[in-house]
Short mmCIF file of C-alpha atoms in Angstrom, two decimals:
data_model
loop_
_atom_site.label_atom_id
_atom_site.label_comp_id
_atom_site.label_asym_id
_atom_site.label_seq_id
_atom_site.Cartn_x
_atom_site.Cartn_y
_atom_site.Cartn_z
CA UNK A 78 -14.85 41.54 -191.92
CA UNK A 79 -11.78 39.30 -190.57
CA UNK A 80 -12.27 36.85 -188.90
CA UNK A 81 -10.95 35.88 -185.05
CA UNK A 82 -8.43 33.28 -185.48
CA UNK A 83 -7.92 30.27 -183.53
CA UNK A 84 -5.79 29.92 -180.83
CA UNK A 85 -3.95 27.56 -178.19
CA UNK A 86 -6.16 28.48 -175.05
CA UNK A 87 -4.65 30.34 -172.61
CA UNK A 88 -5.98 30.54 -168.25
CA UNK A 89 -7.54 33.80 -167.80
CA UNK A 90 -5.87 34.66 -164.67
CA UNK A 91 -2.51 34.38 -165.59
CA UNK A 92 -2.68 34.28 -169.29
CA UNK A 93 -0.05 31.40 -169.85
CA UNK A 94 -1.49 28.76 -172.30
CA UNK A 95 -2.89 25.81 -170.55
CA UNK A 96 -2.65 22.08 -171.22
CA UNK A 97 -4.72 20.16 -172.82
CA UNK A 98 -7.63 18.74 -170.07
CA UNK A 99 -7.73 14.94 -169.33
CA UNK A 100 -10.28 12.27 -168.32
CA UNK A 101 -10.13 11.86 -164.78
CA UNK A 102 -10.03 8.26 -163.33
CA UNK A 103 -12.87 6.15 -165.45
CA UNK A 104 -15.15 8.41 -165.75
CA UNK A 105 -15.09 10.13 -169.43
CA UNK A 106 -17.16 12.73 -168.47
CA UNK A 107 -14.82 14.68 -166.01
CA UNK A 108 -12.54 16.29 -167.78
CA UNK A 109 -9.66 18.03 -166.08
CA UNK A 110 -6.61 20.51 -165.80
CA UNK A 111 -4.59 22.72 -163.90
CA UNK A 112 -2.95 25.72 -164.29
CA UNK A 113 0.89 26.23 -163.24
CA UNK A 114 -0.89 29.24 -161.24
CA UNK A 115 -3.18 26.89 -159.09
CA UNK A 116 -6.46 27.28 -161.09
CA UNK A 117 -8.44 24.21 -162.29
CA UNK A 118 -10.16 23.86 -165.06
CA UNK A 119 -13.06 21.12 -166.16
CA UNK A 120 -13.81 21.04 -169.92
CA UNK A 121 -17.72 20.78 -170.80
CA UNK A 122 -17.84 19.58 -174.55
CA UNK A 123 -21.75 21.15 -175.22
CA UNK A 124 -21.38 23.99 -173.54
CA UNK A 125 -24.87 23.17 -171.72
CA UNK A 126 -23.64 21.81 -168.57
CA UNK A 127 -21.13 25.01 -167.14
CA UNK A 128 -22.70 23.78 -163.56
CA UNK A 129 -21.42 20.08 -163.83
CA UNK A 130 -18.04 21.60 -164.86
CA UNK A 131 -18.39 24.57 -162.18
CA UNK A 132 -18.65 21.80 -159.30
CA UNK A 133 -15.73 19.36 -161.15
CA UNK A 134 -13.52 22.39 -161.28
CA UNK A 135 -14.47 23.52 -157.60
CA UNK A 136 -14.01 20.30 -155.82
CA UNK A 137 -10.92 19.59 -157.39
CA UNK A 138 -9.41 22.55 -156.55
CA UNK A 139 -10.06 22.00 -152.65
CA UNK A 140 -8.40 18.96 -153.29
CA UNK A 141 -11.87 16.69 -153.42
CA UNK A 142 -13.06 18.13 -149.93
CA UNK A 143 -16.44 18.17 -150.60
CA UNK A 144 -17.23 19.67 -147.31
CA UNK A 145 -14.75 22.95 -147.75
CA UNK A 146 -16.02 23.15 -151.11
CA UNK A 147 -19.99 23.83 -150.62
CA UNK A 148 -18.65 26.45 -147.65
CA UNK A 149 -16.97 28.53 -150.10
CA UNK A 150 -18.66 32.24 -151.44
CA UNK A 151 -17.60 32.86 -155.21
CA UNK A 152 -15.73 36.45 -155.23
CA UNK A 153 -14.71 36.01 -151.21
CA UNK A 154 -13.06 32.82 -151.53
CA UNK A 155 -12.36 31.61 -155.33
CA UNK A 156 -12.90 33.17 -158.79
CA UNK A 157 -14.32 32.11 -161.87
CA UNK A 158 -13.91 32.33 -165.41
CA UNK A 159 -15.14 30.89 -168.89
CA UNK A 160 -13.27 30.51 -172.07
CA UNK A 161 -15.88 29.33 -174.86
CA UNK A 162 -16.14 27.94 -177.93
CA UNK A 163 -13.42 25.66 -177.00
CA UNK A 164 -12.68 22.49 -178.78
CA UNK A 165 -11.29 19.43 -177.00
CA UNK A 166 -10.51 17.82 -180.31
CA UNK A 167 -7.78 20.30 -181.48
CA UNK A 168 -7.28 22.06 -178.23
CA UNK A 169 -7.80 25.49 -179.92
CA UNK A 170 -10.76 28.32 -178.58
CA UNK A 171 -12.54 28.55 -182.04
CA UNK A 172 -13.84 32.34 -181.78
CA UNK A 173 -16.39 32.20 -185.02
CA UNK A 174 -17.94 28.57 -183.55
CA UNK A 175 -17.10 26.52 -186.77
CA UNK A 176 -13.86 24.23 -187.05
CA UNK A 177 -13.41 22.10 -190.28
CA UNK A 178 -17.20 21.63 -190.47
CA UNK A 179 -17.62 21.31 -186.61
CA UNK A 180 -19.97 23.62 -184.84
CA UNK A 181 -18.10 24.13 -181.48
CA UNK A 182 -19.83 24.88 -178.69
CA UNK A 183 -17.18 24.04 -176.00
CA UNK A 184 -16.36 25.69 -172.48
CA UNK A 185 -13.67 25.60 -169.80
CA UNK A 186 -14.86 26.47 -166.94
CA UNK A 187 -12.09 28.21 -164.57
CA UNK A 188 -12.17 28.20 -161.04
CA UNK A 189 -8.85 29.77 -158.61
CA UNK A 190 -8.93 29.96 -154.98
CA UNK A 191 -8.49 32.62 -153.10
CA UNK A 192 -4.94 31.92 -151.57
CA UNK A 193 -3.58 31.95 -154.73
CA UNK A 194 -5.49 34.86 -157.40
CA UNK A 195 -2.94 37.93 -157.37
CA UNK A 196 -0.97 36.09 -159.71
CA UNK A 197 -1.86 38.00 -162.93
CA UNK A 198 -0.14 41.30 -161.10
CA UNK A 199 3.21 39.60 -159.68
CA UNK A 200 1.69 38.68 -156.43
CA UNK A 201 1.57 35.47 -156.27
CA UNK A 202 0.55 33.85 -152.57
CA UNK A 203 1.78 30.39 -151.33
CA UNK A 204 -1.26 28.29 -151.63
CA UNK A 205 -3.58 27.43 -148.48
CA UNK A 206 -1.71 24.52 -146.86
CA UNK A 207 -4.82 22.47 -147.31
CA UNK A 208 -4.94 22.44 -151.17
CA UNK A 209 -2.40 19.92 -152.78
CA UNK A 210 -2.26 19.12 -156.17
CA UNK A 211 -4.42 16.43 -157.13
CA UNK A 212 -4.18 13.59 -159.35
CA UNK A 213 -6.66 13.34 -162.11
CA UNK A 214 -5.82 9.79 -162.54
CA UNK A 215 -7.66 9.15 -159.59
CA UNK A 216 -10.39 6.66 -159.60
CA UNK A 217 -12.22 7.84 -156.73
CA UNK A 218 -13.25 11.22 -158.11
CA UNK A 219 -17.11 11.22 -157.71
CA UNK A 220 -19.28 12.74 -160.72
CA UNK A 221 -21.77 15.00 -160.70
CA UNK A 222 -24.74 15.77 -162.67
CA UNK A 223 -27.97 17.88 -162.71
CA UNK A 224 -30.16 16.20 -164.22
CA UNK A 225 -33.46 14.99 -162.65
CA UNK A 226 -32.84 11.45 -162.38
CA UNK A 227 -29.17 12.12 -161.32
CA UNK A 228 -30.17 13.89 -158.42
CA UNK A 229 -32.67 10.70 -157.47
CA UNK A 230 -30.05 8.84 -157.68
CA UNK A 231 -27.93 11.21 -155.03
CA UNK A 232 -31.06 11.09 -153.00
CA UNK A 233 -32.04 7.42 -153.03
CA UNK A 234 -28.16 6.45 -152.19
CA UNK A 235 -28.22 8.79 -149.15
CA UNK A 236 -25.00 11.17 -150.87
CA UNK A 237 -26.22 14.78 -150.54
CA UNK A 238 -22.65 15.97 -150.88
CA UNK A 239 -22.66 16.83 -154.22
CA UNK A 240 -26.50 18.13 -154.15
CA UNK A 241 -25.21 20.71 -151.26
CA UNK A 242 -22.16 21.56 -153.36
CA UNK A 243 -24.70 22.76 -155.88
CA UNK A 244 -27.08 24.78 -153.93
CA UNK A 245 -27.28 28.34 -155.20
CA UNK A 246 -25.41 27.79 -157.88
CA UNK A 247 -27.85 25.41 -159.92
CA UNK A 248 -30.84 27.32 -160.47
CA UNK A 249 -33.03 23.50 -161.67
CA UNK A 250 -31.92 22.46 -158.20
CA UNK A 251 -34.63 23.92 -156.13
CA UNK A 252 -37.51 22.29 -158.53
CA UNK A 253 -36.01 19.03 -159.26
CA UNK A 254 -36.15 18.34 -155.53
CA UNK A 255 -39.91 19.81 -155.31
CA UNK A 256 -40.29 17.00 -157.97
CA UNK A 257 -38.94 14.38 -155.68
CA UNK A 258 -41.57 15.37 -152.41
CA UNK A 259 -44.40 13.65 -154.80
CA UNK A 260 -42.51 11.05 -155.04
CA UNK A 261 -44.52 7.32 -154.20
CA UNK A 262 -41.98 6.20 -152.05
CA UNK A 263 -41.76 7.50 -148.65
CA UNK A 264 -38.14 7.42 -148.23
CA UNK A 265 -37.28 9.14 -151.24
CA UNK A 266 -39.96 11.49 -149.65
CA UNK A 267 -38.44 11.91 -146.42
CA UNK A 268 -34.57 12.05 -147.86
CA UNK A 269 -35.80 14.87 -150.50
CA UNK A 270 -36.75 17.00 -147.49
CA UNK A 271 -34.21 16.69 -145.20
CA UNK A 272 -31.81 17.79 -148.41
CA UNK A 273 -33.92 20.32 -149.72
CA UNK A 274 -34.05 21.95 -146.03
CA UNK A 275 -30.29 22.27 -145.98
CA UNK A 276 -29.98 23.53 -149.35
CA UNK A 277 -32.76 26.44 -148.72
CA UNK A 278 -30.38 27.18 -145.24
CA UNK A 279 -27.62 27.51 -147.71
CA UNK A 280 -29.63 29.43 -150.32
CA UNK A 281 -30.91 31.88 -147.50
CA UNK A 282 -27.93 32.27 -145.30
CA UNK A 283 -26.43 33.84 -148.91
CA UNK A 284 -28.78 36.32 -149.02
CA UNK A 285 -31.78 34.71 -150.91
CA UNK A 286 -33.78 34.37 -147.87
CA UNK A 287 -37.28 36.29 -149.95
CA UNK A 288 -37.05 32.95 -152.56
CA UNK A 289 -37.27 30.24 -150.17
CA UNK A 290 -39.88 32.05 -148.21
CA UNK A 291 -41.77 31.98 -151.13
CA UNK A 292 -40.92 28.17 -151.52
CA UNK A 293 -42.39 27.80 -147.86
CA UNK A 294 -45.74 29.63 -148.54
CA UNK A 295 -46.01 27.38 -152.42
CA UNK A 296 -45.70 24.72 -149.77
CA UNK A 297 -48.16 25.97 -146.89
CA UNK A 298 -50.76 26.39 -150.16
CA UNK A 299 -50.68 23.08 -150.77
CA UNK A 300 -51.05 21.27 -148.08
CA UNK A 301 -54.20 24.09 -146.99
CA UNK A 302 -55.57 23.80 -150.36
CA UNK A 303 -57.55 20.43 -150.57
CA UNK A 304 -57.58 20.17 -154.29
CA UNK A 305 -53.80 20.69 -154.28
CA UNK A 306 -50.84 17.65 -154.08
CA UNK A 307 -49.26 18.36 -150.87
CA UNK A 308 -47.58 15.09 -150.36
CA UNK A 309 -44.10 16.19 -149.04
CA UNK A 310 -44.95 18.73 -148.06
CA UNK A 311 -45.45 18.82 -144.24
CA UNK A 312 -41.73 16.76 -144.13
CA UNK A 313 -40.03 20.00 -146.38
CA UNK A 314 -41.47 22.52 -144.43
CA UNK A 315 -40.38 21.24 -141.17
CA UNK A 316 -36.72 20.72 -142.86
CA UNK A 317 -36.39 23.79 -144.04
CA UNK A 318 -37.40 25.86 -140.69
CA UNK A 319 -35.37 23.56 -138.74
CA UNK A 320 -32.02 24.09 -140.65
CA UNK A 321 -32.74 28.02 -140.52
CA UNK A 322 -35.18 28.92 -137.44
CA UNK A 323 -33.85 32.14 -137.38
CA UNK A 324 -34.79 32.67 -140.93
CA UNK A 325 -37.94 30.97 -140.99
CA UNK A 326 -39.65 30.24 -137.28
CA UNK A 327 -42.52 33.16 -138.25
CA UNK A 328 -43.98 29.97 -140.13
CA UNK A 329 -44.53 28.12 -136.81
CA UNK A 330 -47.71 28.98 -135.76
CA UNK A 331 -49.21 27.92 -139.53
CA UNK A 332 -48.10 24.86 -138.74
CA UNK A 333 -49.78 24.77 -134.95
CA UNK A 334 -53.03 25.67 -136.55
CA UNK A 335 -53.18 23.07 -138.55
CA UNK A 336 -53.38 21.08 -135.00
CA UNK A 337 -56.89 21.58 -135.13
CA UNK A 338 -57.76 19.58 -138.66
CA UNK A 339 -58.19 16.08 -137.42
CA UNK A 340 -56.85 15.57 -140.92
CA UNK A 341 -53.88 16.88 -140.61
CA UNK A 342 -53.13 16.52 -137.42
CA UNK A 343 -50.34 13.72 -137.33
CA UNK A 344 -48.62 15.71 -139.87
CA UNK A 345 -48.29 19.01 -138.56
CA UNK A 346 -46.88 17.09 -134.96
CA UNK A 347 -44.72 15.62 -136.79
CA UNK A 348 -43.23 18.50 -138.66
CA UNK A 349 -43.71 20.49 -135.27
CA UNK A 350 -41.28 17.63 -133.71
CA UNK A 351 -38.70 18.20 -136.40
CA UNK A 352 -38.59 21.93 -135.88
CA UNK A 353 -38.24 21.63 -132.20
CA UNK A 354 -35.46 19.09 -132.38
CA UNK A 355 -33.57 22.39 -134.01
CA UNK A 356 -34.85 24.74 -131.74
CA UNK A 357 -37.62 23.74 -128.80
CA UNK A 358 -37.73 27.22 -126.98
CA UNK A 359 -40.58 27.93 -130.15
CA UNK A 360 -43.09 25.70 -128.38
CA UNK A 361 -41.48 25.56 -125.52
CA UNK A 362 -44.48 27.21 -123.71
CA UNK A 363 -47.02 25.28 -125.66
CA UNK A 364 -46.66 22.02 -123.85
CA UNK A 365 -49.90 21.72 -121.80
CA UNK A 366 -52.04 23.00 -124.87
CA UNK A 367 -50.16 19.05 -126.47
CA UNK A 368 -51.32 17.39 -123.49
CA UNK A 369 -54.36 16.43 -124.85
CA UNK A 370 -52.89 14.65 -128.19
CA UNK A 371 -51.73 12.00 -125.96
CA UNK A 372 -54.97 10.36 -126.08
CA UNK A 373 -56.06 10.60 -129.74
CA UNK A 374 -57.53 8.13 -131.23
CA UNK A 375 -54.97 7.83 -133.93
CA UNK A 376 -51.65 5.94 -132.77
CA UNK A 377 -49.65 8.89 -135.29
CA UNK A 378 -51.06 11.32 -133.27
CA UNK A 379 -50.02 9.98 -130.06
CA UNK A 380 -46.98 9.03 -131.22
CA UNK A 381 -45.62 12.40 -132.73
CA UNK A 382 -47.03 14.26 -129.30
CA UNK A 383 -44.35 11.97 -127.53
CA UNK A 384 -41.52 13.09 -129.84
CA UNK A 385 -42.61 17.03 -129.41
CA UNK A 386 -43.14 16.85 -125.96
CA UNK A 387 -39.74 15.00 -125.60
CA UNK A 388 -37.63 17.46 -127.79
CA UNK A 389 -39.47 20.02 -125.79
CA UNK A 390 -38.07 19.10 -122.51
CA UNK A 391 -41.55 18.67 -120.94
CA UNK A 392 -40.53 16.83 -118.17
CA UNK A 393 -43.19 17.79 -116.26
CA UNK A 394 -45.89 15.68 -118.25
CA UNK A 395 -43.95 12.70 -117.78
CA UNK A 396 -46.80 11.23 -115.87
CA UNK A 397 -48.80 11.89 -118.88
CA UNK A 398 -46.30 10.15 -121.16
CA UNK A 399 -45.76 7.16 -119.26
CA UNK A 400 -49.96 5.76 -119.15
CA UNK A 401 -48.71 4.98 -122.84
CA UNK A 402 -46.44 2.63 -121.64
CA UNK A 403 -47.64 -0.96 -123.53
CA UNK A 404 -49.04 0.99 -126.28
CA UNK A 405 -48.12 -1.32 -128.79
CA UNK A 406 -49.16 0.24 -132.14
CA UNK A 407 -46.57 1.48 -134.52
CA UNK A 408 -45.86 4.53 -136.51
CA UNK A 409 -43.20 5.26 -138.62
CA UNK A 410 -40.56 7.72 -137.61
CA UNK A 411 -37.50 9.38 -140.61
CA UNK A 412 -33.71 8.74 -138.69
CA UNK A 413 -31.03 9.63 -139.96
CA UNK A 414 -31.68 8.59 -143.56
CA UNK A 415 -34.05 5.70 -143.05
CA UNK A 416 -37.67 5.43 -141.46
CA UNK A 417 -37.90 3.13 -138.79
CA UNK A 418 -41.29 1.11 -138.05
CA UNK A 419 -41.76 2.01 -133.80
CA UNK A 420 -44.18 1.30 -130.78
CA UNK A 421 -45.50 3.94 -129.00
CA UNK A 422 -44.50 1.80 -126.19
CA UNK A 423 -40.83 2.59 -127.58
CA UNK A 424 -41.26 6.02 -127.65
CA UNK A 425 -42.81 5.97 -124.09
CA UNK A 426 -39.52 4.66 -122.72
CA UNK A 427 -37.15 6.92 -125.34
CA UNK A 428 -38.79 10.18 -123.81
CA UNK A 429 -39.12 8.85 -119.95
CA UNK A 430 -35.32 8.29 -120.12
CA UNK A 431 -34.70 11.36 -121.61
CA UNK A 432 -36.92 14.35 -119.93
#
């Protein structure tokens, strides 16, 4: 049998051998090229991390616009392609996986924008005027990972760029959020949520509407099933309906049931409150039936009722709202990326000014 023999490697939409990649900036973990036909290409040396080097390859090619980048559909708007068993060492693609002793296991990962794939049949397109060619020197080039405790790290820092660049593309991504909901600390809690709802919008909006569906009802389980963990689990819910009501709003009225577990109660307002903020006209008709919340016993209660019935436009319970006025216990309420310790006497004045 003869064997394949080594070879410079060459980009597989144009077929003209490529450079060998660099390290970009300080970071010896990117490691980048380009094409003289536009692609990009990001070297992963195990060949176990293709969606670290996917991403790398992506956001460089939209010229580090992390925003444009998570937008794009694969096949509509960019291409991909793999050469393996590449070795970084020799820059040669080792077909039979063994070089001088070395197993290589090796990829570049290929990824070409739309503007600019014809190439390979002589019809080459000028480049979208938004892509330039990018340094790889740069030092600002963020790196991304998938691993667990990368992704807490995203989270806990507030930067769910590169977690939304990643959604649908990184199948771990879904669970090593779910991880995060247990988490002990509240924020990390609260910031899981809010990312994990806008990757399932992304996820769904793509077509995979069935799996997060499924994700909402693993959810609902919990939090109904009193020997289950459910801590997150009100917070992802809500985050999830709210980024795609569309999708998603048939889950509503699980959610108002659970209005009537003294239990659960605070919860399910506040989750209620979150959805509404998205789209109110779900409960818009349910605002009398929250009247009588405003005198619960429990200050979370009350407090959460003020929030709904705010986002709900009820303006004509402000009566109602405003005999809370001096209520001077606090609850805790998630704002953009922090939870903030507030008086129901704060709240009273919030939703007075605004219905």
């Amino acid at each position: 049998m003869t064997k394949e023999i080594v070879k410079i490697p060459a980009c597989p939409f144009c077929g003209s051998n490529i450079e060998k990649p660099e390290i970009s900036g300080d970071d010896p973990d990117i490691i980048l090229g380009r094409c003289s036909c536009g692609a990009i290409y990001a070297c992963d040396e195990s060949g176990k991390n293709m969606g670290v080097a996917f991403i790398e390859a992506l956001v460089m090619a939209c010229n580090k616009d992390w925003d444009m980048a998570w937008e794009l559909s694969e096949d509509k708007d960019f291409k991909t392609e793999i050469v393996e068993h590449y070795d970084l060492i020799s820059h040669l693609v080792v077909p039979e996986g063994v070089l001088d002793k070395r197993r290589i296991a090796g990829a570049l990962f290929f990824v070409k924008l739309a503007a600019t794939l014809d190439i390979k049949e002589g019809k080459q397109k000028e480049a979208n005027a938004k892509i330039s060619t990018p340094s790889f020197k740069e030092k600002d080039y963020p790196a991304i990972r998938l691993s667990k405790k990368e992704v807490e790290d995203l989270i806990a820092s507030y930067n769910f760029r590169p977690i939304l660049a990643l959604a649908g593309r990184d199948k771990r991504l879904i669970k090593n959020l779910q991880r995060l909901l247990y988490s002990a600390d509240p924020l990390i809690r609260a910031r899981t949520a809010e990312v994990l709802g806008r990757v399932c919008a992304i996820i769904s909006k793509s077509g995979s509407a069935q799996q997060i569906s499924r994700l909402i009802q693993t959810l609902l389980y919990s939090i109904v099933d009193t020997a289950a963990f459910s801590l997150g689990a009100f917070e992802a819910i809500a985050e999830i309906i709210a980024n795609a009501p569309e999708l998603f709003e048939r889950y509503v009225p699980y959610l108002y049931q659970l209005l009537s577990e003294k239990s659960r109660r605070a919860k399910a307002l506040m989750a209620l409150a979150r959805i509404s903020e998205a789209k109110p006209e779900l409960l818009r008709g349910r605002a009398f039936y929250l009247l009588r919340f405003l005198n619960d016993d429990d200050p979370e209660v009350r407090g959460y009722t003020i929030i709904l019935l705010q986002r709900l436009g009820a303006s004509e319970l402000k009566e109602d709202i405003a005999k809370l006025k001096g209520d001077m216990n606090e609850i805790s309420v998630y704002e953009n990326g922090d939870i903030l310790m507030k008086t129901i006497d704060e709240l009273v004045s919030k939703a007075l000014n605004r219905l």
